[in-house]
Short mmCIF file of C-alpha atoms in Angstrom, two decimals:
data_model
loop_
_atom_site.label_atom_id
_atom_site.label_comp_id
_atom_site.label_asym_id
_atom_site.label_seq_id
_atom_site.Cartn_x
_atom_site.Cartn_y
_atom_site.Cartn_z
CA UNK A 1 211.81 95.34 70.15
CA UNK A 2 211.02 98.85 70.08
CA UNK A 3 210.67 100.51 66.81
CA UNK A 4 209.95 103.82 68.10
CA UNK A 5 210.98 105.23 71.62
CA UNK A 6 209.82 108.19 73.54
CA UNK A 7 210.40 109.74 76.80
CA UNK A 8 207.77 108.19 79.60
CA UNK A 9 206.53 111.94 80.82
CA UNK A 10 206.74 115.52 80.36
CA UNK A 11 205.28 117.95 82.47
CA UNK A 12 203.88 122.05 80.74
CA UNK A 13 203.15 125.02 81.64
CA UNK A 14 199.67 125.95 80.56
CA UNK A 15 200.21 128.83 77.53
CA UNK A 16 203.98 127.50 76.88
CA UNK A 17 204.75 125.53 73.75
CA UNK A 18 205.12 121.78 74.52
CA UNK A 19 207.77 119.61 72.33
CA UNK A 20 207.44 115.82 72.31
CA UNK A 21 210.46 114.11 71.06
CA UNK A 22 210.40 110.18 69.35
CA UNK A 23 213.21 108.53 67.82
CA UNK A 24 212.91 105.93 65.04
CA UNK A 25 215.95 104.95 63.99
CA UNK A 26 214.69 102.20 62.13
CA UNK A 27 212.63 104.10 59.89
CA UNK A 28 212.68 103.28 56.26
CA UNK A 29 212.69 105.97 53.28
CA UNK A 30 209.30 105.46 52.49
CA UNK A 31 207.48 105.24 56.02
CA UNK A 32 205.93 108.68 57.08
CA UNK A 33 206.04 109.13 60.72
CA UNK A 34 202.57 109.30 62.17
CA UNK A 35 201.87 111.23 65.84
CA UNK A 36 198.41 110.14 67.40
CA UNK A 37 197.45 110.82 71.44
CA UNK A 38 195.04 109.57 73.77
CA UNK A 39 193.15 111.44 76.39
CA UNK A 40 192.42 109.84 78.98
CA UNK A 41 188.90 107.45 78.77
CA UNK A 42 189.12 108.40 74.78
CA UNK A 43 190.18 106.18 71.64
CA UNK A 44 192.99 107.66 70.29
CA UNK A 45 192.88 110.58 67.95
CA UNK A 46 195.04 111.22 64.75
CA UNK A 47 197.74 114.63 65.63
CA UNK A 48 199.62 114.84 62.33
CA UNK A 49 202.09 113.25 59.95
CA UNK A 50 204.80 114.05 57.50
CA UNK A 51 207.07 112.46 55.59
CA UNK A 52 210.34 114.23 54.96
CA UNK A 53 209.16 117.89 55.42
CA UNK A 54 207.87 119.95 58.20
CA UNK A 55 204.09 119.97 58.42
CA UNK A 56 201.71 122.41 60.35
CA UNK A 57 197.71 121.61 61.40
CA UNK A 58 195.60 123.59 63.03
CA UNK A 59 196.54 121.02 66.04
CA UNK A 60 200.79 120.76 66.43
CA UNK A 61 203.65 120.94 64.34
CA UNK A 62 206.25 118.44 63.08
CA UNK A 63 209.40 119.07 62.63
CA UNK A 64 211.58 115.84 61.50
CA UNK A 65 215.16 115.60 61.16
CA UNK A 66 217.15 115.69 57.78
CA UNK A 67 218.07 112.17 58.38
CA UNK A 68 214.70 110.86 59.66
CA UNK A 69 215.53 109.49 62.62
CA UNK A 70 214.04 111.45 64.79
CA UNK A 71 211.17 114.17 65.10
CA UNK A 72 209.66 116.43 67.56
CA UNK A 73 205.89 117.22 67.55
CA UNK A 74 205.46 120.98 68.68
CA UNK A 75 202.23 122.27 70.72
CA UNK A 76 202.57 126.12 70.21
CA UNK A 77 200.51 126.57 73.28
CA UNK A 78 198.98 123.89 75.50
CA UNK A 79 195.77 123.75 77.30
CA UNK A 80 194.47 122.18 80.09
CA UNK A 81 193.02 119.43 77.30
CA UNK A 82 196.43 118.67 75.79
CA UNK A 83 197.15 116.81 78.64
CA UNK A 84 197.46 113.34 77.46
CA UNK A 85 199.44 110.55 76.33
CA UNK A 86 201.22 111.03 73.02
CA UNK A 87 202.19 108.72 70.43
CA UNK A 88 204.53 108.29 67.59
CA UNK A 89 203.46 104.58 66.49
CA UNK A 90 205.78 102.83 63.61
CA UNK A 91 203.83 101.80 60.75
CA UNK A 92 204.80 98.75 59.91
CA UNK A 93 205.57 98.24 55.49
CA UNK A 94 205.41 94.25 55.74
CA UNK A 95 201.76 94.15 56.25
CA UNK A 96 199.59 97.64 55.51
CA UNK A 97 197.64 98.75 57.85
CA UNK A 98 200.02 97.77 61.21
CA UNK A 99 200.23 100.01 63.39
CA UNK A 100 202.48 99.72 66.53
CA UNK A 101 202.26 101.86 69.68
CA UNK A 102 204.94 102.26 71.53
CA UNK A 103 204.62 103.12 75.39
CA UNK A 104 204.10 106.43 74.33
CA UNK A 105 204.75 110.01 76.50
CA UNK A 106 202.38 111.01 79.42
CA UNK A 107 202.05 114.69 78.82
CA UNK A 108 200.57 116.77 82.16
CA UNK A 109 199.75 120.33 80.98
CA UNK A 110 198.99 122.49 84.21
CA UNK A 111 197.85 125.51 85.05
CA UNK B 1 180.45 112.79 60.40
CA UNK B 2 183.63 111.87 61.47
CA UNK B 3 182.79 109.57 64.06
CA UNK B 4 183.11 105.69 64.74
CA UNK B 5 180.56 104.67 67.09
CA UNK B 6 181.27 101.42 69.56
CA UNK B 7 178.39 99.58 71.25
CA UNK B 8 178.24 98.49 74.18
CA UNK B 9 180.93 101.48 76.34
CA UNK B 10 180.78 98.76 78.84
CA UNK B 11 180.03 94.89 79.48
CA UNK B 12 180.68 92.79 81.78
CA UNK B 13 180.54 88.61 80.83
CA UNK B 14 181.05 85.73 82.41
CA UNK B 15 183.40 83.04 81.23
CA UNK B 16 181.20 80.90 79.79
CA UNK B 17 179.08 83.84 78.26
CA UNK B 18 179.19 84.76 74.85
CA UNK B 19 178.67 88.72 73.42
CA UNK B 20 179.50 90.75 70.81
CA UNK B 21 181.14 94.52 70.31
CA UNK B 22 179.61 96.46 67.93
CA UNK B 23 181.61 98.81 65.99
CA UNK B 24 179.97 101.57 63.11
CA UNK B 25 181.13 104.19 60.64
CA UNK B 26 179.88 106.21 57.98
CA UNK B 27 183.27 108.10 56.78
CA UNK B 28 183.32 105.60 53.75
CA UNK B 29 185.84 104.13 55.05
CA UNK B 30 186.97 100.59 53.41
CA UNK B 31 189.44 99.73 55.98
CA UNK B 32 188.52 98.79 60.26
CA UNK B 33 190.47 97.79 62.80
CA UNK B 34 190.05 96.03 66.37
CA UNK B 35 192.55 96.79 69.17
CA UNK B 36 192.92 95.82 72.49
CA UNK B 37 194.34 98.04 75.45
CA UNK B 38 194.79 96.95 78.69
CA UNK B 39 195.62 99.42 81.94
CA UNK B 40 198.35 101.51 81.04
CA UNK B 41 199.50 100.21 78.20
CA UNK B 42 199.07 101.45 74.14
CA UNK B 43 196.74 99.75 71.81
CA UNK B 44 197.54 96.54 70.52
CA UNK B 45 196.35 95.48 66.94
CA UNK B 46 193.88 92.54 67.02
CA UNK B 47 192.66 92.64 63.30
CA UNK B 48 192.46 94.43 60.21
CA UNK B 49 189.63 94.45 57.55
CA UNK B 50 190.02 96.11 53.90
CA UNK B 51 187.56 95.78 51.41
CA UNK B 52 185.35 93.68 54.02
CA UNK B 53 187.94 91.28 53.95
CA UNK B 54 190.26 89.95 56.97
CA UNK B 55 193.79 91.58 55.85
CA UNK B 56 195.94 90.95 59.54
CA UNK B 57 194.95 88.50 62.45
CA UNK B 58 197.65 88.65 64.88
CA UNK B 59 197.62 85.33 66.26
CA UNK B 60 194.69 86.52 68.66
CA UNK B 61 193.22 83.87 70.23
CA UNK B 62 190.18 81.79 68.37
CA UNK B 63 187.71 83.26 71.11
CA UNK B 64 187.74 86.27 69.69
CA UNK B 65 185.72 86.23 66.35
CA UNK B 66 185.53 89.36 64.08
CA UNK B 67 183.25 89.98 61.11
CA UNK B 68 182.46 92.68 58.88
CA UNK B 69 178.94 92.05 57.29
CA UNK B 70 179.84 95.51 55.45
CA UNK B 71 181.58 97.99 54.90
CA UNK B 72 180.34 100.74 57.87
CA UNK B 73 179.80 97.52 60.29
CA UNK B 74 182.23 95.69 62.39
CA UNK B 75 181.71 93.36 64.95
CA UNK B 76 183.71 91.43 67.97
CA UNK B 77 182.58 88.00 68.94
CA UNK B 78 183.43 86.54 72.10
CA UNK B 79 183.04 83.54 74.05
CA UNK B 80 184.60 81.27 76.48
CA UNK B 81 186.81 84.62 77.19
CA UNK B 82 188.95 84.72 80.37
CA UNK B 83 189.91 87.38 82.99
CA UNK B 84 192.97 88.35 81.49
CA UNK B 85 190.53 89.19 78.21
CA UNK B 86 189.71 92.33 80.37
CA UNK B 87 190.28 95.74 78.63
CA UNK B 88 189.18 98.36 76.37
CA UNK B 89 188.37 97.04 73.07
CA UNK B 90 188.82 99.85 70.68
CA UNK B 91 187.72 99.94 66.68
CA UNK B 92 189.76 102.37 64.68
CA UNK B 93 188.59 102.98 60.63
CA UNK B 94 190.77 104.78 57.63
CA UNK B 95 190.78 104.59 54.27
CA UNK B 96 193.00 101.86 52.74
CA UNK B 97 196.44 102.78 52.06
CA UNK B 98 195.85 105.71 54.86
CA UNK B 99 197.50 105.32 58.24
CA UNK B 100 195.19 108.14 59.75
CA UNK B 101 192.83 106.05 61.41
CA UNK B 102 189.94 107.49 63.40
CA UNK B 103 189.25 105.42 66.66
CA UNK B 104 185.60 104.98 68.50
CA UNK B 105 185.67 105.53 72.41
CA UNK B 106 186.06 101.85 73.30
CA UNK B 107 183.62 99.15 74.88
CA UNK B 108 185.34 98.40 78.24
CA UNK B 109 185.02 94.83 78.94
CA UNK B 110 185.45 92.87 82.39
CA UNK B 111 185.16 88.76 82.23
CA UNK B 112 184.07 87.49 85.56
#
Protein backbone atom coordinates (compact mmCIF):
# COMPACT_ATOMS: atom_id res chain seq x y z
CA UNK A 1 0.00 0.00 0.00
CA UNK A 2 1.11 3.29 -0.93
CA UNK A 3 2.06 5.64 1.75
CA UNK A 4 2.89 8.43 -0.41
CA UNK A 5 1.50 9.06 -4.03
CA UNK A 6 2.64 11.30 -6.77
CA UNK A 7 1.74 12.08 -10.22
CA UNK A 8 3.79 9.59 -12.82
CA UNK A 9 5.18 12.75 -15.10
CA UNK A 10 5.37 16.33 -15.54
CA UNK A 11 6.73 17.99 -18.36
CA UNK A 12 8.72 22.18 -17.90
CA UNK A 13 9.59 24.72 -19.61
CA UNK A 14 13.26 25.45 -19.21
CA UNK A 15 13.41 29.03 -16.97
CA UNK A 16 9.67 28.37 -15.58
CA UNK A 17 9.18 27.32 -11.98
CA UNK A 18 8.37 23.57 -11.72
CA UNK A 19 5.87 22.33 -8.76
CA UNK A 20 5.85 18.65 -7.81
CA UNK A 21 2.90 17.68 -5.82
CA UNK A 22 2.85 14.30 -3.19
CA UNK A 23 0.14 13.42 -0.98
CA UNK A 24 0.60 11.56 2.32
CA UNK A 25 -2.34 11.24 3.94
CA UNK A 26 -1.08 8.89 6.27
CA UNK A 27 1.44 11.00 7.70
CA UNK A 28 1.83 11.10 11.41
CA UNK A 29 2.49 14.41 13.57
CA UNK A 30 5.90 13.69 14.08
CA UNK A 31 7.17 12.40 10.54
CA UNK A 32 8.86 15.27 8.46
CA UNK A 33 8.28 14.84 4.86
CA UNK A 34 11.51 14.23 3.03
CA UNK A 35 11.85 15.11 -1.07
CA UNK A 36 14.94 13.26 -2.69
CA UNK A 37 15.38 12.82 -6.85
CA UNK A 38 17.30 10.75 -9.05
CA UNK A 39 18.96 11.69 -12.25
CA UNK A 40 19.16 9.44 -14.42
CA UNK A 41 22.44 6.75 -14.01
CA UNK A 42 22.89 8.65 -10.40
CA UNK A 43 22.09 7.41 -6.69
CA UNK A 44 19.64 9.50 -5.45
CA UNK A 45 20.35 12.86 -3.97
CA UNK A 46 18.74 14.52 -0.80
CA UNK A 47 16.26 17.92 -2.21
CA UNK A 48 14.90 19.15 1.13
CA UNK A 49 12.66 18.50 4.09
CA UNK A 50 10.40 20.19 6.56
CA UNK A 51 8.29 19.40 9.06
CA UNK A 52 5.32 21.67 9.59
CA UNK A 53 6.75 24.93 8.07
CA UNK A 54 7.82 26.08 4.73
CA UNK A 55 11.51 25.58 4.08
CA UNK A 56 13.80 27.17 1.33
CA UNK A 57 17.52 25.66 0.06
CA UNK A 58 19.55 26.90 -2.25
CA UNK A 59 17.96 23.83 -4.38
CA UNK A 60 13.69 24.01 -4.19
CA UNK A 61 11.18 25.04 -1.90
CA UNK A 62 8.58 23.26 0.24
CA UNK A 63 5.59 24.36 0.87
CA UNK A 64 3.31 21.79 3.04
CA UNK A 65 -0.18 22.08 3.84
CA UNK A 66 -1.66 23.23 7.29
CA UNK A 67 -2.98 19.81 7.72
CA UNK A 68 0.05 17.82 6.44
CA UNK A 69 -1.31 15.89 4.04
CA UNK A 70 0.03 17.08 1.29
CA UNK A 71 3.05 19.27 -0.03
CA UNK A 72 4.40 20.66 -3.15
CA UNK A 73 8.19 20.96 -3.77
CA UNK A 74 8.79 24.25 -5.87
CA UNK A 75 11.80 24.60 -8.53
CA UNK A 76 11.89 28.48 -8.99
CA UNK A 77 13.52 27.91 -12.28
CA UNK A 78 14.47 24.61 -13.90
CA UNK A 79 17.37 23.64 -15.97
CA UNK A 80 18.11 21.30 -18.40
CA UNK A 81 19.68 19.14 -15.19
CA UNK A 82 16.47 19.20 -13.15
CA UNK A 83 15.19 16.81 -15.33
CA UNK A 84 14.74 13.79 -13.27
CA UNK A 85 12.69 11.62 -11.24
CA UNK A 86 11.45 13.10 -7.99
CA UNK A 87 10.65 11.62 -4.80
CA UNK A 88 8.72 12.18 -1.70
CA UNK A 89 9.58 8.74 0.19
CA UNK A 90 7.55 8.04 3.67
CA UNK A 91 9.78 7.50 6.45
CA UNK A 92 8.67 4.89 8.15
CA UNK A 93 8.50 5.56 12.61
CA UNK A 94 8.26 1.63 13.37
CA UNK A 95 11.78 0.97 12.49
CA UNK A 96 14.34 4.24 12.05
CA UNK A 97 16.02 4.50 9.30
CA UNK A 98 13.11 3.04 6.60
CA UNK A 99 12.80 4.69 3.96
CA UNK A 100 10.10 3.94 1.28
CA UNK A 101 10.07 5.21 -2.32
CA UNK A 102 7.20 5.47 -3.89
CA UNK A 103 7.05 5.34 -7.85
CA UNK A 104 8.01 8.71 -7.73
CA UNK A 105 7.38 11.72 -10.66
CA UNK A 106 9.40 11.68 -13.99
CA UNK A 107 10.13 15.33 -14.39
CA UNK A 108 11.30 16.34 -18.29
CA UNK A 109 12.61 19.96 -18.17
CA UNK A 110 13.09 21.16 -21.91
CA UNK A 111 14.37 23.72 -23.62
CA UNK B 1 33.88 15.28 1.29
CA UNK B 2 30.50 14.53 0.87
CA UNK B 3 30.75 11.58 -1.14
CA UNK B 4 29.99 7.73 -0.77
CA UNK B 5 32.08 5.87 -3.05
CA UNK B 6 30.74 2.23 -4.51
CA UNK B 7 33.17 -0.31 -5.99
CA UNK B 8 32.80 -2.08 -8.54
CA UNK B 9 30.11 0.61 -11.07
CA UNK B 10 29.66 -2.63 -12.80
CA UNK B 11 29.95 -6.60 -12.50
CA UNK B 12 28.80 -9.11 -14.10
CA UNK B 13 28.69 -12.91 -12.15
CA UNK B 14 27.70 -16.00 -12.87
CA UNK B 15 25.31 -18.02 -10.77
CA UNK B 16 27.48 -20.00 -9.10
CA UNK B 17 30.06 -17.06 -8.62
CA UNK B 18 30.52 -15.35 -5.57
CA UNK B 19 31.60 -11.25 -5.27
CA UNK B 20 31.34 -8.57 -3.18
CA UNK B 21 30.13 -4.61 -3.48
CA UNK B 22 32.15 -2.36 -1.87
CA UNK B 23 30.67 0.61 -0.38
CA UNK B 24 32.95 3.76 1.50
CA UNK B 25 32.39 7.03 3.34
CA UNK B 26 34.19 9.46 5.23
CA UNK B 27 31.19 11.99 6.29
CA UNK B 28 31.34 10.32 9.84
CA UNK B 29 28.54 8.90 9.25
CA UNK B 30 27.34 6.02 11.87
CA UNK B 31 24.46 4.89 9.90
CA UNK B 32 24.67 2.83 5.92
CA UNK B 33 22.31 1.50 3.97
CA UNK B 34 22.05 -1.11 0.94
CA UNK B 35 19.25 -0.74 -1.66
CA UNK B 36 18.33 -2.44 -4.55
CA UNK B 37 16.71 -0.84 -7.80
CA UNK B 38 15.71 -2.61 -10.57
CA UNK B 39 14.65 -0.92 -14.23
CA UNK B 40 12.27 1.65 -13.58
CA UNK B 41 11.43 1.23 -10.39
CA UNK B 42 12.54 3.34 -6.86
CA UNK B 43 15.02 1.99 -4.46
CA UNK B 44 14.11 -0.70 -2.31
CA UNK B 45 15.71 -1.00 1.26
CA UNK B 46 17.86 -4.15 1.65
CA UNK B 47 19.60 -3.31 5.06
CA UNK B 48 20.40 -0.86 7.54
CA UNK B 49 23.58 -0.56 9.76
CA UNK B 50 23.85 1.97 12.89
CA UNK B 51 26.61 1.95 15.08
CA UNK B 52 28.23 -0.97 12.86
CA UNK B 53 25.47 -2.95 13.83
CA UNK B 54 22.62 -4.67 11.54
CA UNK B 55 19.45 -2.39 12.61
CA UNK B 56 16.76 -3.63 9.48
CA UNK B 57 17.09 -6.81 7.19
CA UNK B 58 14.10 -6.92 5.13
CA UNK B 59 13.63 -10.45 4.65
CA UNK B 60 16.29 -10.24 1.70
CA UNK B 61 17.27 -13.36 0.71
CA UNK B 62 20.34 -15.29 2.68
CA UNK B 63 22.52 -14.84 -0.61
CA UNK B 64 22.97 -11.60 -0.02
CA UNK B 65 25.43 -11.07 2.97
CA UNK B 66 26.23 -7.54 4.33
CA UNK B 67 28.95 -6.51 6.75
CA UNK B 68 30.29 -3.46 8.12
CA UNK B 69 33.92 -4.13 9.39
CA UNK B 70 33.62 -0.24 10.38
CA UNK B 71 32.20 2.50 10.48
CA UNK B 72 33.26 4.27 6.78
CA UNK B 73 33.15 0.52 5.21
CA UNK B 74 30.29 -1.44 3.95
CA UNK B 75 30.22 -4.37 2.03
CA UNK B 76 27.65 -6.70 -0.16
CA UNK B 77 28.31 -10.38 -0.34
CA UNK B 78 26.90 -12.44 -2.90
CA UNK B 79 26.73 -15.85 -4.05
CA UNK B 80 24.64 -18.43 -5.63
CA UNK B 81 22.67 -15.10 -6.90
CA UNK B 82 20.11 -15.51 -9.73
CA UNK B 83 19.04 -13.46 -12.82
CA UNK B 84 16.32 -11.79 -11.28
CA UNK B 85 19.27 -10.49 -8.63
CA UNK B 86 20.05 -8.09 -11.59
CA UNK B 87 20.04 -4.32 -10.73
CA UNK B 88 21.69 -1.39 -9.35
CA UNK B 89 22.84 -1.96 -5.95
CA UNK B 90 22.99 1.38 -4.31
CA UNK B 91 24.66 2.29 -0.62
CA UNK B 92 23.15 5.36 0.91
CA UNK B 93 24.93 6.78 4.51
CA UNK B 94 23.38 9.51 7.18
CA UNK B 95 23.83 10.14 10.46
CA UNK B 96 21.61 8.15 12.88
CA UNK B 97 18.39 9.63 13.69
CA UNK B 98 18.85 11.70 10.19
CA UNK B 99 16.70 10.71 7.24
CA UNK B 100 19.02 12.78 4.80
CA UNK B 101 20.92 10.08 3.47
CA UNK B 102 23.62 10.62 0.85
CA UNK B 103 23.65 7.76 -1.83
CA UNK B 104 26.94 6.44 -3.90
CA UNK B 105 26.36 6.03 -7.78
CA UNK B 106 25.52 2.33 -7.66
CA UNK B 107 27.45 -0.95 -8.77
CA UNK B 108 25.21 -2.27 -11.60
CA UNK B 109 25.11 -5.92 -11.40
CA UNK B 110 24.01 -8.58 -14.16
CA UNK B 111 23.94 -12.54 -12.99
CA UNK B 112 24.44 -14.69 -15.99
Amino acid sequence: DAKTTQPPSMDCAEGRAANLPCNHSTISGNEYVYWYRQIHSQGPQYIIHGLKNNETNEMASLIITEDRKSSTLILPHATLRDTAVYYCPHMTTDSWGKLQFGAGTQVVVTP
Amino acid sequence: DTEVTQTPKHLVMGMTNKKSLKCEQHMGHRAMYWYKQKAKKPPELMFVYSYEKLSINESVPSRFSPECPNSSLLNLHLHALQPEDSALYLCASSQPDDYEQYFGPGTRLTVT
